[in-house]
mmCIF file of C-alpha atoms in Angstrom:
data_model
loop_
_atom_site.group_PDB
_atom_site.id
_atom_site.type_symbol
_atom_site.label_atom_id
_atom_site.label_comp_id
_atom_site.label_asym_id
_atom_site.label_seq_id
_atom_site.Cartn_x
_atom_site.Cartn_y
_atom_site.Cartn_z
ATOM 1 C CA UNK L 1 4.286 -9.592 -1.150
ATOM 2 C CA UNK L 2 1.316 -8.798 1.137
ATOM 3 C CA UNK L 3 3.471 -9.441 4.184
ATOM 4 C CA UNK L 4 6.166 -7.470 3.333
ATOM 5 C CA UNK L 5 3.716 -4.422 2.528
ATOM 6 C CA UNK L 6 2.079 -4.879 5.958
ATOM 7 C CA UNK L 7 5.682 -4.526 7.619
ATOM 8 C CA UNK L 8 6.363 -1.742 5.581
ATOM 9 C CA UNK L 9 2.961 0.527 6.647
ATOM 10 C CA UNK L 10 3.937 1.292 10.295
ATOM 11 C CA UNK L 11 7.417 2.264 9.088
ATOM 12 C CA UNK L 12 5.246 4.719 6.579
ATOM 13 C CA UNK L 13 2.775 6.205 8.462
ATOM 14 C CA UNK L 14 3.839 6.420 12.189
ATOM 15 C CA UNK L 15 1.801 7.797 14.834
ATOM 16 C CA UNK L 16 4.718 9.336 16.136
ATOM 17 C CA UNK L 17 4.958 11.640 13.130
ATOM 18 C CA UNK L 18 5.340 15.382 13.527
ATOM 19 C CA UNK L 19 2.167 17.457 14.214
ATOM 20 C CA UNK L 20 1.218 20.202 12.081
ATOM 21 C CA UNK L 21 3.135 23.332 13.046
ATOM 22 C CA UNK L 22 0.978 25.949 15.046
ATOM 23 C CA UNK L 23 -1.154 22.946 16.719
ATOM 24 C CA UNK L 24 -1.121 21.630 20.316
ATOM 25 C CA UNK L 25 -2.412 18.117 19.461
ATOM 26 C CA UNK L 26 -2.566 15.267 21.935
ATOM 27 C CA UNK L 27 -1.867 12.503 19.674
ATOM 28 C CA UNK L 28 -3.927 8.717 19.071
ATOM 29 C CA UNK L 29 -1.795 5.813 19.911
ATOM 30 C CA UNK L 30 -4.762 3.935 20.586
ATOM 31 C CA UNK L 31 -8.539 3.634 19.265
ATOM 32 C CA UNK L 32 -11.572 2.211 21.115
ATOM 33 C CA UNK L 33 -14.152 0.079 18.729
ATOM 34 C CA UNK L 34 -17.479 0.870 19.988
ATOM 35 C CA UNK L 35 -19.168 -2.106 18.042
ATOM 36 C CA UNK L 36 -21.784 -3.677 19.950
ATOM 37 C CA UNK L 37 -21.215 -2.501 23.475
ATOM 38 C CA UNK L 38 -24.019 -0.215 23.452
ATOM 39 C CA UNK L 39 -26.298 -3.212 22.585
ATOM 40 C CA UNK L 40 -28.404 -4.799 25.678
ATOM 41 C CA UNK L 41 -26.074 -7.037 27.063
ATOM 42 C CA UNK L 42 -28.949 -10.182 26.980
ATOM 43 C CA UNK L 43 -28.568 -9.914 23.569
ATOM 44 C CA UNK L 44 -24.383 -10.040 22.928
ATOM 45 C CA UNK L 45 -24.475 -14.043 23.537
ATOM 46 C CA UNK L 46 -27.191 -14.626 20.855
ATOM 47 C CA UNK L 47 -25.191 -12.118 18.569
ATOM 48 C CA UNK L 48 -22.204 -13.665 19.107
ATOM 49 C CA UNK L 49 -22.991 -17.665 18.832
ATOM 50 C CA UNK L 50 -25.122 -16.480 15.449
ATOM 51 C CA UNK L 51 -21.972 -14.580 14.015
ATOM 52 C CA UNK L 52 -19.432 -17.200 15.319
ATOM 53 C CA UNK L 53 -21.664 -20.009 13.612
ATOM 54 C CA UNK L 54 -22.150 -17.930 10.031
ATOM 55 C CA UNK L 55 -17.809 -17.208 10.692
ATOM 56 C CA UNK L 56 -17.454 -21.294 11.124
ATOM 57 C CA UNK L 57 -19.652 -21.895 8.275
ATOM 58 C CA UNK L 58 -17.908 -19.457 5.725
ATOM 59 C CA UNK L 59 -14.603 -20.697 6.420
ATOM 60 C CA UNK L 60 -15.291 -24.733 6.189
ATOM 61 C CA UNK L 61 -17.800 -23.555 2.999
ATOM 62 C CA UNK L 62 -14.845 -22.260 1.383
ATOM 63 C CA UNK L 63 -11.977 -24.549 2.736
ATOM 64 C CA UNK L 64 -14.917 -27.289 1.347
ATOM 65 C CA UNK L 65 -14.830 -25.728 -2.138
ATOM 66 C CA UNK L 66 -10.827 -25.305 -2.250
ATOM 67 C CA UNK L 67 -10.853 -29.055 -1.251
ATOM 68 C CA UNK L 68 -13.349 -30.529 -3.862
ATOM 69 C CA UNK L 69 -11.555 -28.589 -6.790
ATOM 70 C CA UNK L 70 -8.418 -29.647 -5.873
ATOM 71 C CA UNK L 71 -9.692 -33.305 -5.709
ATOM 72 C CA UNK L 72 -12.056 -33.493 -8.739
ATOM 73 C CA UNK L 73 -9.105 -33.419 -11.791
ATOM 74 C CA UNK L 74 -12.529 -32.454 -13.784
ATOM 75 C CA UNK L 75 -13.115 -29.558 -11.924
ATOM 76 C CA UNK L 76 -8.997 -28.602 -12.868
ATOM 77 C CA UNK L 77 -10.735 -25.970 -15.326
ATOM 78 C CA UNK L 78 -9.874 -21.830 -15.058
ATOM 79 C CA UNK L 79 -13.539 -21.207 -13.718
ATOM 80 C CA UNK L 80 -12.521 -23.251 -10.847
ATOM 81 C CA UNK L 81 -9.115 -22.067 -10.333
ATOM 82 C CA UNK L 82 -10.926 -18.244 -10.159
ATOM 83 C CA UNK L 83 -13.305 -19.527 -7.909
ATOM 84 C CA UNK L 84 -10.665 -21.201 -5.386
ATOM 85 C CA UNK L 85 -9.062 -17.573 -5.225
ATOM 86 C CA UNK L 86 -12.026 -16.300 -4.650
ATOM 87 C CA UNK L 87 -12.617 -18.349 -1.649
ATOM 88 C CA UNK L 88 -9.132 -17.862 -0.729
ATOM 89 C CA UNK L 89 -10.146 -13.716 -0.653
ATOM 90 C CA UNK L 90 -13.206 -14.733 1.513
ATOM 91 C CA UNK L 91 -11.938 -16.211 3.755
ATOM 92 C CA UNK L 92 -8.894 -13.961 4.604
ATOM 93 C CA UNK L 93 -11.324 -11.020 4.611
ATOM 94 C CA UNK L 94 -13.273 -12.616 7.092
ATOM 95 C CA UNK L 95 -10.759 -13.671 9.038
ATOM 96 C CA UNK L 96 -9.220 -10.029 9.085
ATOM 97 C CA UNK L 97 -12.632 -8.990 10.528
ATOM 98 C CA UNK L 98 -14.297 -11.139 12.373
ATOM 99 C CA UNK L 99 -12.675 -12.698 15.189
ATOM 100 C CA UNK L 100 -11.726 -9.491 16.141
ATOM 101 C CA UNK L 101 -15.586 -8.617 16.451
ATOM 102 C CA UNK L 102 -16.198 -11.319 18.288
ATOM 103 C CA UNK L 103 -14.028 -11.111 21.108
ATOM 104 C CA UNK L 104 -15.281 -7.751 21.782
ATOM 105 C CA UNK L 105 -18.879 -8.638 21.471
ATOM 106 C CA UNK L 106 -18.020 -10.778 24.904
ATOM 107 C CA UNK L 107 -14.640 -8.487 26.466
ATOM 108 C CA UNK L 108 -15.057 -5.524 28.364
ATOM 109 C CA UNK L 109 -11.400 -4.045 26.704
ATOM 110 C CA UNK L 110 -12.145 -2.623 23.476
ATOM 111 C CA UNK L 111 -8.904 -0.377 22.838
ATOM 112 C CA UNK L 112 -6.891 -1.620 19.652
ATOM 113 C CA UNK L 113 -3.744 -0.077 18.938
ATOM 114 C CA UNK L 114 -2.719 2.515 16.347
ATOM 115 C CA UNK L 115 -0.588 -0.031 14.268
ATOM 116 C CA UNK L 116 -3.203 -3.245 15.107
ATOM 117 C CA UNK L 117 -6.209 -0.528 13.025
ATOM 118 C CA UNK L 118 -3.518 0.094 10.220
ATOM 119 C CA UNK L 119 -2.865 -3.361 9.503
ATOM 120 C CA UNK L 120 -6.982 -4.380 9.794
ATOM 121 C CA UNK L 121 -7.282 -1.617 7.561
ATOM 122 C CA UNK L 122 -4.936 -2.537 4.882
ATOM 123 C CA UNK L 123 -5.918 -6.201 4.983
ATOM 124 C CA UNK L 124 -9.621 -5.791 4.810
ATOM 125 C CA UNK L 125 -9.449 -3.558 1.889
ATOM 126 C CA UNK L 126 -6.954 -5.745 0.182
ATOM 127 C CA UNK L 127 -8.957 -8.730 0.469
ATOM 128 C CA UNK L 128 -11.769 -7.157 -0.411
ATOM 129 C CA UNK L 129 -10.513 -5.409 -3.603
ATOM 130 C CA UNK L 130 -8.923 -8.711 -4.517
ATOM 131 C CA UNK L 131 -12.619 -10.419 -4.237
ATOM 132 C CA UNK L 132 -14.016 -7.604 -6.625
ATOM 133 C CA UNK L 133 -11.258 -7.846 -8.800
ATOM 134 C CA UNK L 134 -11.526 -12.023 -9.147
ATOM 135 C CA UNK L 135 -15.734 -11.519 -9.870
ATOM 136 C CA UNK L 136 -14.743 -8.897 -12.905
ATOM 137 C CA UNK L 137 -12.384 -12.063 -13.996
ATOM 138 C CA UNK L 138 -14.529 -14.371 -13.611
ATOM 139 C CA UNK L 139 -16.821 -12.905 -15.492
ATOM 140 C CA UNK L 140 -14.479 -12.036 -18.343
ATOM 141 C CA UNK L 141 -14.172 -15.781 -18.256
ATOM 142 C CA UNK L 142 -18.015 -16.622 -18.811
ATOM 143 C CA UNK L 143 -17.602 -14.366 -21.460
ATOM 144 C CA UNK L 144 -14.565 -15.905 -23.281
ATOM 145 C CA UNK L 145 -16.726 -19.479 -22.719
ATOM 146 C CA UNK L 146 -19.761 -18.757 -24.795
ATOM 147 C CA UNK L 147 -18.635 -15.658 -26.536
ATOM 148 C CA UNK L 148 -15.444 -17.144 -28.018
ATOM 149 C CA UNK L 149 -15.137 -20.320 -27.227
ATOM 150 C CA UNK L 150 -13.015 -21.772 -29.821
ATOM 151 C CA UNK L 151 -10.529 -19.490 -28.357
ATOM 152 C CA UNK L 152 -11.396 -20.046 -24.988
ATOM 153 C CA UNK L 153 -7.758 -22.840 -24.677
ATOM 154 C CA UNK L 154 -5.842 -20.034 -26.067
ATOM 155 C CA UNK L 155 -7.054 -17.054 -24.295
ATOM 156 C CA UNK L 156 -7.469 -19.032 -21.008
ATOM 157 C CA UNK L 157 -4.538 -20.912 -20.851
ATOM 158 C CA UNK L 158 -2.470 -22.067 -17.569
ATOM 159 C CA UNK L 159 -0.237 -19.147 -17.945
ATOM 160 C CA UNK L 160 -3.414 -16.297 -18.585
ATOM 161 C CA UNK L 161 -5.046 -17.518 -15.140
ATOM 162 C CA UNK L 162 -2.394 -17.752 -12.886
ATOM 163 C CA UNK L 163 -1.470 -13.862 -14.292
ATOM 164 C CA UNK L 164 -5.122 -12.679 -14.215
ATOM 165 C CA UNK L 165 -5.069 -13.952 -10.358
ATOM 166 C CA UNK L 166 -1.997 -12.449 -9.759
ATOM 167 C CA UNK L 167 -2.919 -9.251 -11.301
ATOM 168 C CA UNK L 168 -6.100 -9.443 -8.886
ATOM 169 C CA UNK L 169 -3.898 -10.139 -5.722
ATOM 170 C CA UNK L 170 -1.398 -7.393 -6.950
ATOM 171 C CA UNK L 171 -3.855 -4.825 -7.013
ATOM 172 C CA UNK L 172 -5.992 -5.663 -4.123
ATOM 173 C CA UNK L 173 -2.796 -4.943 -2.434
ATOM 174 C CA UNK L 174 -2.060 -1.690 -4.127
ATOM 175 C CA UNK L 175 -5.418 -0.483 -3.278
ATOM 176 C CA UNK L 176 -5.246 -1.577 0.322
ATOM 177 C CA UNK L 177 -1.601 0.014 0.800
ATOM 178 C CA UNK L 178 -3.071 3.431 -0.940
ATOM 179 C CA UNK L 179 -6.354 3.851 1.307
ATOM 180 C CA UNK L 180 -4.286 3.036 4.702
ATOM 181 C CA UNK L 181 -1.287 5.402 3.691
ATOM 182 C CA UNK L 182 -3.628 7.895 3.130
ATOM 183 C CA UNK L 183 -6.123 7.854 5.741
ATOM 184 C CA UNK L 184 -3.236 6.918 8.317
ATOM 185 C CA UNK L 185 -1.064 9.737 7.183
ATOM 186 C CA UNK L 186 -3.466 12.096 8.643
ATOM 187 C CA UNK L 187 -2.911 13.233 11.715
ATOM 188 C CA UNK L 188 -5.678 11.812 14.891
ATOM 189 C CA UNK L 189 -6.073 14.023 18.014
ATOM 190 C CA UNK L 190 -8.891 14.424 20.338
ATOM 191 C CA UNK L 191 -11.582 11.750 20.284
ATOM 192 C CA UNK L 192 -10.077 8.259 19.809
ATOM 193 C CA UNK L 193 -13.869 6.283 20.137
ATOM 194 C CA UNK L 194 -14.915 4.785 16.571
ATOM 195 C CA UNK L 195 -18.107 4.251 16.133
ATOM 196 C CA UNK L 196 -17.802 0.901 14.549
ATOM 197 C CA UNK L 197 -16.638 -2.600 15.132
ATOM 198 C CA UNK L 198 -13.722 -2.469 13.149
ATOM 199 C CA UNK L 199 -11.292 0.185 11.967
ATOM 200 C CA UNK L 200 -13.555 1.883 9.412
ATOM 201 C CA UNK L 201 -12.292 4.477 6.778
ATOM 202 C CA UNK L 202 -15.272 6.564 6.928
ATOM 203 C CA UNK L 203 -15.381 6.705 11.008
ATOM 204 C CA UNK L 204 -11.823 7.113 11.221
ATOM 205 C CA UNK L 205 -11.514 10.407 8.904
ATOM 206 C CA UNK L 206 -14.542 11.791 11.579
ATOM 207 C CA UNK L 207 -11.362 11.600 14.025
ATOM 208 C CA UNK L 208 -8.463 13.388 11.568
ATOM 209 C CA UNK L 209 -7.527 16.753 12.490
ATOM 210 C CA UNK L 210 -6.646 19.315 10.259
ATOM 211 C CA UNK L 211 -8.118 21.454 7.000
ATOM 212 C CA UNK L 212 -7.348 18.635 4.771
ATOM 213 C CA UNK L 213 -9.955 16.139 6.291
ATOM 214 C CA UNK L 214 -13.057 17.295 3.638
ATOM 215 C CA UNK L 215 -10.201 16.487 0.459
ATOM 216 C CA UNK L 216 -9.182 13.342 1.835
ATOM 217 C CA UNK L 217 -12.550 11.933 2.143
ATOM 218 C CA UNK L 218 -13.508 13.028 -1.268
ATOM 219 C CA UNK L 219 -10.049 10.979 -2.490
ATOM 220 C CA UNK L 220 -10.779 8.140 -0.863
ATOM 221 C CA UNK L 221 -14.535 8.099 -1.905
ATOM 222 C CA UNK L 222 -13.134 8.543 -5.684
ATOM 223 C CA UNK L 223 -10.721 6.011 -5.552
ATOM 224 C CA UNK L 224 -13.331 3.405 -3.720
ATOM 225 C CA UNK L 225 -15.599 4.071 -5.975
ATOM 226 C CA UNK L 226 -14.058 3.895 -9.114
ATOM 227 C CA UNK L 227 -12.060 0.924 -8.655
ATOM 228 C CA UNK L 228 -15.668 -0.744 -7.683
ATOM 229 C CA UNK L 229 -17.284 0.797 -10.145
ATOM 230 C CA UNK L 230 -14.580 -0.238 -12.863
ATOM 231 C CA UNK L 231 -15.391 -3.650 -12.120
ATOM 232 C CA UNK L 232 -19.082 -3.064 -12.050
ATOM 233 C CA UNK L 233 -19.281 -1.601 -15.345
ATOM 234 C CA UNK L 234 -17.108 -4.928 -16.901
ATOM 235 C CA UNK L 235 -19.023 -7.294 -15.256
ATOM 236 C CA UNK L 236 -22.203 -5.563 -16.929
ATOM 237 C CA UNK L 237 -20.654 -5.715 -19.898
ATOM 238 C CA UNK L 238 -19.469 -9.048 -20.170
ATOM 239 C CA UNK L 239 -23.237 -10.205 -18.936
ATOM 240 C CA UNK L 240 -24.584 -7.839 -22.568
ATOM 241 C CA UNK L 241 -22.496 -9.866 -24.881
ATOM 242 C CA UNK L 242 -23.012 -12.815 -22.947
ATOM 243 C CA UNK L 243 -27.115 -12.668 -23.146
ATOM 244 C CA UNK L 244 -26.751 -11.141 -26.836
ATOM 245 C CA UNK L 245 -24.913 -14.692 -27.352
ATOM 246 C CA UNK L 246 -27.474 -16.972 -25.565
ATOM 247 C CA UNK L 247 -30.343 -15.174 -27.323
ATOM 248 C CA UNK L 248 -29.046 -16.046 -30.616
ATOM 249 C CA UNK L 249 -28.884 -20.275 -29.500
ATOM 250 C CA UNK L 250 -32.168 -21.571 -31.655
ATOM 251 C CA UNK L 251 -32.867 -24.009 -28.690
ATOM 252 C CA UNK L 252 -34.531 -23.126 -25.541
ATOM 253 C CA UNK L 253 -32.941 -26.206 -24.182
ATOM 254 C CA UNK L 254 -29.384 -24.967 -25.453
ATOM 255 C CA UNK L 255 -30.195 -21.446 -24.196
ATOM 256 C CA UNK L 256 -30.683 -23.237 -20.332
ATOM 257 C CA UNK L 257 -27.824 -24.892 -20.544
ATOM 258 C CA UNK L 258 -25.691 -21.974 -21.267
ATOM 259 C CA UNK L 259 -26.910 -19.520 -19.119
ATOM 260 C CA UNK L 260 -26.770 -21.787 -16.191
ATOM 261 C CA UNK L 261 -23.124 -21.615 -16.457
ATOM 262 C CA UNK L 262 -23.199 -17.576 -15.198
ATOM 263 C CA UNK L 263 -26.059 -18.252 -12.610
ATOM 264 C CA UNK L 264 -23.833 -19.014 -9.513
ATOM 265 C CA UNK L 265 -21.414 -16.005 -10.616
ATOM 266 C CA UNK L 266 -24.397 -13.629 -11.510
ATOM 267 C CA UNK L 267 -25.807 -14.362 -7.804
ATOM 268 C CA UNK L 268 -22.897 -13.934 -5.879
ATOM 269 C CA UNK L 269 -21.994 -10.390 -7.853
ATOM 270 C CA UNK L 270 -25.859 -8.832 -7.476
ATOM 271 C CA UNK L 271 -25.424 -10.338 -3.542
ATOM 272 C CA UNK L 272 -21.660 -8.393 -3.180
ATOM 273 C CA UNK L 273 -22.923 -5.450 -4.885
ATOM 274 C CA UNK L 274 -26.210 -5.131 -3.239
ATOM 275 C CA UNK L 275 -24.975 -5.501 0.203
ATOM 276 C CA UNK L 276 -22.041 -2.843 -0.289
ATOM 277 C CA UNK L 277 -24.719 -0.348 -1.613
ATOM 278 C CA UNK L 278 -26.076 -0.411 1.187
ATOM 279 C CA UNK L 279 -23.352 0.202 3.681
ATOM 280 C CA UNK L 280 -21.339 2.679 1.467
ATOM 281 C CA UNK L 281 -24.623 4.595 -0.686
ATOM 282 C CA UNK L 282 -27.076 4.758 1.878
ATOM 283 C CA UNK L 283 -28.771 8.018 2.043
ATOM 284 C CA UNK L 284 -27.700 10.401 5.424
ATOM 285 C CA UNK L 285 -30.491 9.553 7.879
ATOM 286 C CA UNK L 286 -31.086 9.095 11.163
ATOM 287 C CA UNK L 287 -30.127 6.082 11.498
ATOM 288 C CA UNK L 288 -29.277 4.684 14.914
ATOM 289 C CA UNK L 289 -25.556 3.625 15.907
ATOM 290 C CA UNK L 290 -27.112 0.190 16.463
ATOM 291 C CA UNK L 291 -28.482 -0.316 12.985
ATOM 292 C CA UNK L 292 -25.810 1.279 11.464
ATOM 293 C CA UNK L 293 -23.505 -1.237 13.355
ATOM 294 C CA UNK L 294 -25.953 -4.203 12.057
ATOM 295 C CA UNK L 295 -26.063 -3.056 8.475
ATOM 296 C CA UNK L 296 -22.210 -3.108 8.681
ATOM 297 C CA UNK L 297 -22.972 -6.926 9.112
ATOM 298 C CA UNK L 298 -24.376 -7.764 6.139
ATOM 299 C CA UNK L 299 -21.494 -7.121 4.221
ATOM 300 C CA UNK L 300 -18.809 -8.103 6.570
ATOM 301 C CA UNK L 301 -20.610 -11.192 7.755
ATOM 302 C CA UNK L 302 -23.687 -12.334 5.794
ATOM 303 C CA UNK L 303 -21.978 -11.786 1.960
ATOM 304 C CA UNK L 304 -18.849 -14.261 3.053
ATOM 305 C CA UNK L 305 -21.598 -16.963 4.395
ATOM 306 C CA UNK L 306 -24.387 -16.316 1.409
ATOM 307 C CA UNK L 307 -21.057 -17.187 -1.407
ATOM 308 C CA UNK L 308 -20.145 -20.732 -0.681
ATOM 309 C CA UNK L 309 -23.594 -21.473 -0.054
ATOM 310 C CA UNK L 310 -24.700 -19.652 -3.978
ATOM 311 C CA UNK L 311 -21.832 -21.224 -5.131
ATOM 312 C CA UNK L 312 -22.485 -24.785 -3.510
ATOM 313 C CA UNK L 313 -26.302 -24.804 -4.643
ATOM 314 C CA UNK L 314 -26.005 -22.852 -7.911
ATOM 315 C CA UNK L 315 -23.328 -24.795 -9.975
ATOM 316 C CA UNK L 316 -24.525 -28.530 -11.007
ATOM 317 C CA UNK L 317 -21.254 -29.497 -11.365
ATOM 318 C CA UNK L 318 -19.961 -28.797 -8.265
ATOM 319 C CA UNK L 319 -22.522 -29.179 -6.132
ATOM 320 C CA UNK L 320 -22.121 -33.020 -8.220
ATOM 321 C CA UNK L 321 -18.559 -33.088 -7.317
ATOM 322 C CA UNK L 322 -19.377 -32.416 -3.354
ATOM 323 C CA UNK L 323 -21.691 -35.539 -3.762
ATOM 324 C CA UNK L 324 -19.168 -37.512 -4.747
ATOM 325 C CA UNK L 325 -16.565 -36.473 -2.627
ATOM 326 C CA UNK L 326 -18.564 -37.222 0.335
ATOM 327 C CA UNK L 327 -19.560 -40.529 -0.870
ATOM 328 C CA UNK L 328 -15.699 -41.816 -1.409
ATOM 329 C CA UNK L 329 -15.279 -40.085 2.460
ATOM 330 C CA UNK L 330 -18.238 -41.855 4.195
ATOM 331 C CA UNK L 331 -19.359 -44.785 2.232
ATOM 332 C CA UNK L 332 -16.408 -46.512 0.139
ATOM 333 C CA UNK L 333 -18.292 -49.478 0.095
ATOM 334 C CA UNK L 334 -21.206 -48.293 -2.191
ATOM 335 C CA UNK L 335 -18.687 -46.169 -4.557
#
């Protein structure tokens, strides 16, 4: 589905469409991703061996966690099977980011084409939808667990999962194909330089021509922002009737026990959350190209690594099942 959308969006929004009537515009064909080519060139090489290095790590993390789950036939649960399509999310996103950045931390040739941005955009924001999407699930299934959980067989079943993470792939995709249609249906003349390392939304409306640019913004904000939101606000709630559940558990012991089931999720939404505040809510300053660039970072780079790591360290039982795994791979004598 994703790669038939993809091969649809140049056919949608070319750059060869008409201009606006009445305008002598000198159309984009090309953009030029500023990233970190104003930084002191002594410093790219450290930049880019500590981003390649966190990029290694956050796809062998994941591929790691796909791989245990997939072994383990007791980790064949549906808080598993969320969390393997949440890895799967990760590490597309990150692979639809950052090699790209770090080719051009060390090349001189920074143009990408019109068609190249489209398709970063619409994967990026796909992927990342999708991993917001798969959170709000996974918390709806912590809920089910200890709110409900002689139901939990029913409600969770086989056939619920595999729709819930299709439903979260579906409209990841959806909201990637709306964003790039309608930033890319705008019409780019003048400046082609984005001030960012990647196609951004928010630097590429600075480039849009026309009276429409203000209206477009404030759509794309909206939609952003409620779909995030959305999932915000269920998360929150699932985590009220969860803790209203725990608190009523007469042992302390019991109380642990439950509640250490959420930890690894609870982390890894406050870390997703708290990163993309920053990036997308901070205040109008002035802040520097540079630290604006580095900020971008931490949500593009640092939340990808931080997951399998929360996830890895967090959850008992997998971080049990690793153990094991490791010690059929390396010593089959002593299992």
């Amino acid at each position: 589905m994703i790669v038939m959308m993809v091969t649809f969006i140049p056919l949608l929004i070319s750059p060869d469409a008409a201009p606006v009537p009445g305008q002598n515009y000198s159309m984009v064909t090309e953009f030029i991703l500023v990233g970190f080519s104003n930084f002191p060139q002594h410093l790219l090489p450290t930049f880019f061996l500590l981003y390649l290095l966190m990029y290694l790590f956050t796809l062998l993390g994941n591929l790691l966690i796909m791989a245990t789950v997939w072994s383990e036939r007791s980790l064949h649960t549906p808080m598993y099977l969320f969390l393997c399509a949440l890895s799967t999310s990760e590490i597309l996103f990150t692979v639809a980011i950052t090699p790209r950045m770090l080719v051009d931390m060390l090349s001189t040739h920074h143009t990408i084409t019109w068609t190249a941005c489209a398709s970063q955009m619409f994967f990026s924001f796909t992927f990342g939808f999708t991993h917001s999407f798969l959170l709000m699930i996974m918390g709806y299934d912590r809920y089910v667990a200890i709110c409900h959980p002689l139901r939990y067989n029913v409600l969770m079943s086989n056939r619920s999962c595999a729709r819930l993470v299709s439903l979260s792939w579906a409209g990841g995709s959806v909201m990637g194909m709306m964003v790039t249609l309608i930033v890319f249906h705008l019409t780019f003349c003048g400046s082609n330089v984005i001030h960012h390392f990647l196609c951004h939304v928010f630097s590429l409306l600075k480039l849009a021509c026309g009276n429409e640019n203000s209206s477009v913004t404030l759509g794309v904000i909206l939609v952003c922002v409620s779909a995030l939101m959305g999932c915000l606000f269920l998360i929150v709630l699932s985590y009220v009737f969860i803790v209203a559940a725990i608190l009523r558990i007469p042992s302390a012991e019991g109380r642990h026990k439950t509640f250490s089931t959420c930890v690894s999720h609870l982390t890894v939404v406050i870390v997703h959350y708290s990163f993309a505040s920053i990036i997308y809510l901070k205040p109008k300053g002035p802040h520097s190209m540079d630290s604006n660039t580095l900020m971008a970072t931490t949500y593009t780079v640092f939340t990808p690594f931080l997951s399998p790591i929360i996830f890895s360290l967090r959850n008992k039982e997998l971080k049990n099942a690793i153990k094991k795994s490791f010690q059929r791979k390396f010593s089959p004598l002593s299992s």
